Amino acid sequence: MTVINRNMCIYRVQSLLFCLFILMTRFIFPNDVFAQGIRFTGSDEPIEGRTSVAFFSDAVPTFHQAFTIDFDLQLPNNNTIGYIVRIKEKNQGSIFNLHYDKEEGQAVFRLNEEGKTSLITMRIPLKYLIGRHWFPVRMEYDLQKEQIKLQIANEAPQFAAVPLDSPYSPNVTFGRSDYMIDVPSFSLRNFRIGNKEEEIVFPLRESEGNKLHNASGEVMGKVTNGTWLLNDAYHWHKHTVMHSSSPSGATYDPKRKTIYYFNRDSLAVYEIQTGVTRSTRFAAPCPMKFKLGNSFIDHEENRLYVYETYYEETYTGPTVVSLDLNNFSWRIESNDYLQRELNHHASYFLSDSRKLMLFGGYGKMVYSNDFLFYDLTDGHWSKLENMRGDSILPRYFTSTGRSEVDQKIYIFGGMGNESGQHIVGRKYFYDLYTFDPTTRKTTKIWDVDRKENLFVPARGLVIPDSNWIYMLGYPEHLTHSFIKLRRFAIHDGEYEELGDSIPIYSDKISTHANLYFDPHLKKLIALVQESDNDIRSTLTVYSLDFPAISESQLHAFPGPGPQKNIGFYMLVLSALCIGIFVYKIYRRSKQAEPVAPLSDRPKVPEEPQINRIYLFGDFTVVDRGGMDVSHLFSTRLQQVFCLILFHSHNTGISSNLLTHLLWPDKPKDKAKTSRGVAINNLRKVLSELDGIEIIYEEGHYRMLFESSCYCDYWQLKELLNEDPAVLSPKVLRILERGEFLLGMDDPIFDKFKYEIESMLIERFQKCIIKSREDKDWSTLFRAAEALLTIDTVNESALEQGLYALYKGKLEARAALFYKRFTENYQRLMGEEYPDTFDVMWHRTVQ
């Protein structure tokens, strides 16, 4: 029995056993939870960097009479067009593809019989599809009628008569396929294929690696240059950083999907979907003096309100103003002056009553527990009297939000004390209250006694359902710390941390963070506004896909192995025995392969098929049996591994430094325990490989490599110590895998990323100089191209690359080389490259 036939037997029998499982998951899990997906890199990147997703790359299923292909698409926000999916059958001549284009505001989908004719053309308003974000696509193959039915986004289906035979074994590839290299930058999820007899479902819930797993966890395909969307629900995406030299404010508008960052003189508008930033100076400056720039949006009038409650000096001007978001003109709303310093108060705009509610705050050594209201109709402030229910102790750094389900106002946590006097000392609160503005009643829900890892909530609670409250929190008593997303159970206060962390500099009173939820985009938006002098500020915009996930959920699929039951084992026992037999022979043959003596080979071997570690591109580890064990490395284990590795060229990393970098907020004894557990787990995982060992000497950890284990980072360091003017093919091969420490954005690795980039840039610059002196035009071009992979807007590399193409009489490639550079330049710099191709080419040939 061949390997392909054995795999076919396994998944066909398994598909029957998991039919009930698949049906249950559709009812239990909504599509947005069950399926995550893959983001495709399209034609705005070099060919070798474009995405290809090949389902059934090893064993292709066979269908009789009919089958259906279903998937969801999300269109790109850029101008890329091309082939979305390609279906071919090795024993039948016809190949079919689905092509995407844009014409006059329409999304144009064409189902083609490749190389022959266009079978179906569907035109759908582009704005409609982008507004939906995700939309379904269905392709039904009727093998008896020899017909394909195409339906997109619930539009009326169209049919095409095509030559089809039964049985049919579809080889399905999304994105780049063979010589079909034009690819749009789309996203894919919910892929499934089948008929009444069997259905194969791909949850696409992987977070790393290049393997596609079906719902039962078996590998059935391959991903090249894809980005797993599940990571977007764990890793905060940093969109942009903006600056203001004067006091400023910021807010998010979920209706327009924009962030407004403003001071008295100007406004920056950032579009979260497109990444475009627009700046404008006001025709007349804001008439109110800014101190903290507290703000909210009234969507009824489409105005952004800004208010201040206190000034240190004597002040007689307006205290509430509003900005017209259509023409960006200011209007004075009120001169009513609270004269109360309320730093880090909680606020919520009650749109139904057109009132702004404030609670808590700190100033003049006093904590507040007053409810204050600003009425947009009459322009006056008032204090709520005759409160009922449970008393809330005076506090600041408190947060509030409104439930989307029961419309209750929730108030969470903060810092303060019973007396309200700062001199008495303060304590952290982790309690939850509801507040009814109509009845003036507050009700305590719970109070969590928390002694460790103290934090205060950032502004804004997100309450999307009746079960959970989401909030950002950070230890405000530390100058440099990290913001974490947490969710608390509304009924009992149980909580968990979600996502990774966001750095924050919280040394000044005006520093703060805001959390927003956009139900349409299904994203959490975080605005982090930092100041080092309470005057100038920096605003950083982040987003996280919702629902957010924990670290364990990030690595939960496909799990340690296929999810099979006893019945399945019994049904395919014979096939598994054959498979084990074949695997053992294969493994023995691999282990029996002769290994050249160390003297006859480089210090670090060239990518053997076993015992290899990649830090460029996706973090990948392959064990001694050729199995990908990357999933055994949690984010924390990856961090420990990298920190030890990066220090291993010297004496290693001290246990104290390792603890400080990874567990800075834990007590010394608990941090030591966490470090010990992490080191033991790392040693256990690395024991699956030959030729690598962690040793501990004189208080330092370091790694020892033998020739049998390959690590791309380790080899690159060796190569960069050789002749600096030689462009080594081995270096280029390492860089082809992708970015160094892809997806590992923790600031502790910034130093090492910078070191590698600096060494590579220096190497490529020396290669450019030498190859130009030697008139080696081919090497000159490759060195310039390599430099641009590291420093994408290096104008010198552009000039040298064009010069090499001119000297090598390859003018036809020059325009494409220039185009790729200018596209990257515009994406990174936010503006068009100033010199046209003709100008650059003329300058080159002179």
mmCIF file of N, CA and C in Angstrom, residues 63 76 106 123 125 141 172 194 204 237 247 259 287 330 434 470 505 587 650 667 669 673 704 763 769 817 828 846:
data_model
loop_
_atom_site.group_PDB
_atom_site.id
_atom_site.type_symbol
_atom_site.label_atom_id
_atom_site.label_comp_id
_atom_site.label_asym_id
_atom_site.label_seq_id
_atom_site.Cartn_x
_atom_site.Cartn_y
_atom_site.Cartn_z
ATOM 1 N N PHE A 63 -13.864 12.290 -5.019
ATOM 2 C CA PHE A 63 -15.309 12.414 -4.869
ATOM 3 C C PHE A 63 -16.010 11.835 -6.095
ATOM 4 N N PRO A 76 -8.678 42.590 0.119
ATOM 5 C CA PRO A 76 -7.584 43.467 0.560
ATOM 6 C C PRO A 76 -7.999 44.936 0.546
ATOM 7 N N GLN A 106 -16.380 48.222 -8.550
ATOM 8 C CA GLN A 106 -16.954 46.881 -8.497
ATOM 9 C C GLN A 106 -15.859 45.851 -8.248
ATOM 10 N N ARG A 123 -20.092 40.590 -10.784
ATOM 11 C CA ARG A 123 -19.727 41.946 -10.360
ATOM 12 C C ARG A 123 -20.547 42.300 -9.122
ATOM 13 N N PRO A 125 -20.693 45.245 -5.791
ATOM 14 C CA PRO A 125 -20.144 46.513 -5.286
ATOM 15 C C PRO A 125 -19.036 46.272 -4.260
ATOM 16 N N TYR A 141 -19.496 21.462 -7.703
ATOM 17 C CA TYR A 141 -19.138 20.659 -8.868
ATOM 18 C C TYR A 141 -20.172 19.532 -9.018
ATOM 19 N N VAL A 172 -6.459 21.542 -4.576
ATOM 20 C CA VAL A 172 -6.921 22.916 -4.358
ATOM 21 C C VAL A 172 -5.776 23.757 -3.797
ATOM 22 N N GLY A 194 -16.448 18.721 0.355
ATOM 23 C CA GLY A 194 -17.064 17.419 0.554
ATOM 24 C C GLY A 194 -18.400 17.304 -0.123
ATOM 25 N N LEU A 204 -8.397 26.034 10.403
ATOM 26 C CA LEU A 204 -7.394 27.098 10.218
ATOM 27 C C LEU A 204 -7.170 27.856 11.518
ATOM 28 N N HIS A 237 -1.567 44.429 17.591
ATOM 29 C CA HIS A 237 -0.973 44.987 16.372
ATOM 30 C C HIS A 237 -0.744 46.486 16.563
ATOM 31 N N PRO A 247 -0.263 70.051 25.047
ATOM 32 C CA PRO A 247 -1.300 69.197 25.638
ATOM 33 C C PRO A 247 -2.331 68.763 24.601
ATOM 34 N N ILE A 259 -9.295 57.274 14.478
ATOM 35 C CA ILE A 259 -8.773 57.827 15.735
ATOM 36 C C ILE A 259 -8.530 59.302 15.517
ATOM 37 N N PRO A 287 -10.667 77.607 21.317
ATOM 38 C CA PRO A 287 -10.761 78.723 22.270
ATOM 39 C C PRO A 287 -10.531 78.317 23.724
ATOM 40 N N TRP A 330 -14.226 74.742 15.665
ATOM 41 C CA TRP A 330 -14.503 74.662 17.097
ATOM 42 C C TRP A 330 -15.726 75.509 17.470
ATOM 43 N N THR A 434 -22.675 48.084 39.770
ATOM 44 C CA THR A 434 -23.551 48.595 38.710
ATOM 45 C C THR A 434 -24.158 49.902 39.211
ATOM 46 N N TYR A 470 -14.187 43.171 29.879
ATOM 47 C CA TYR A 470 -12.802 43.253 29.400
ATOM 48 C C TYR A 470 -12.217 44.604 29.787
ATOM 49 N N TYR A 505 4.947 53.952 29.394
ATOM 50 C CA TYR A 505 5.779 54.806 30.249
ATOM 51 C C TYR A 505 4.802 55.653 31.075
ATOM 52 N N ARG A 587 12.737 6.144 9.452
ATOM 53 C CA ARG A 587 13.506 6.768 10.520
ATOM 54 C C ARG A 587 14.878 6.112 10.676
ATOM 55 N N ASN A 650 29.178 34.170 24.124
ATOM 56 C CA ASN A 650 30.088 34.640 25.177
ATOM 57 C C ASN A 650 29.978 33.697 26.377
ATOM 58 N N PRO A 667 7.645 38.273 42.856
ATOM 59 C CA PRO A 667 8.552 38.202 44.015
ATOM 60 C C PRO A 667 9.724 37.276 43.708
ATOM 61 N N ASP A 669 11.232 34.761 45.140
ATOM 62 C CA ASP A 669 11.109 33.310 45.258
ATOM 63 C C ASP A 669 10.235 32.731 44.158
ATOM 64 N N THR A 673 11.221 30.188 41.002
ATOM 65 C CA THR A 673 10.479 28.962 40.696
ATOM 66 C C THR A 673 10.052 28.939 39.239
ATOM 67 N N LEU A 704 25.224 24.750 23.972
ATOM 68 C CA LEU A 704 26.307 24.122 23.236
ATOM 69 C C LEU A 704 25.734 23.429 22.016
ATOM 70 N N ARG A 763 27.593 44.217 6.026
ATOM 71 C CA ARG A 763 28.084 43.199 5.095
ATOM 72 C C ARG A 763 27.669 43.530 3.665
ATOM 73 N N ILE A 769 30.469 47.725 -2.489
ATOM 74 C CA ILE A 769 31.708 48.434 -2.837
ATOM 75 C C ILE A 769 32.658 47.516 -3.598
ATOM 76 N N PHE A 817 12.169 46.671 -10.561
ATOM 77 C CA PHE A 817 12.988 46.881 -9.369
ATOM 78 C C PHE A 817 12.661 48.233 -8.733
ATOM 79 N N LEU A 828 5.940 52.726 3.923
ATOM 80 C CA LEU A 828 6.641 53.009 5.168
ATOM 81 C C LEU A 828 6.692 54.492 5.496
ATOM 82 N N GLN A 846 24.235 58.254 -16.496
ATOM 83 C CA GLN A 846 25.157 59.367 -16.747
ATOM 84 C C GLN A 846 26.555 59.044 -16.235
#
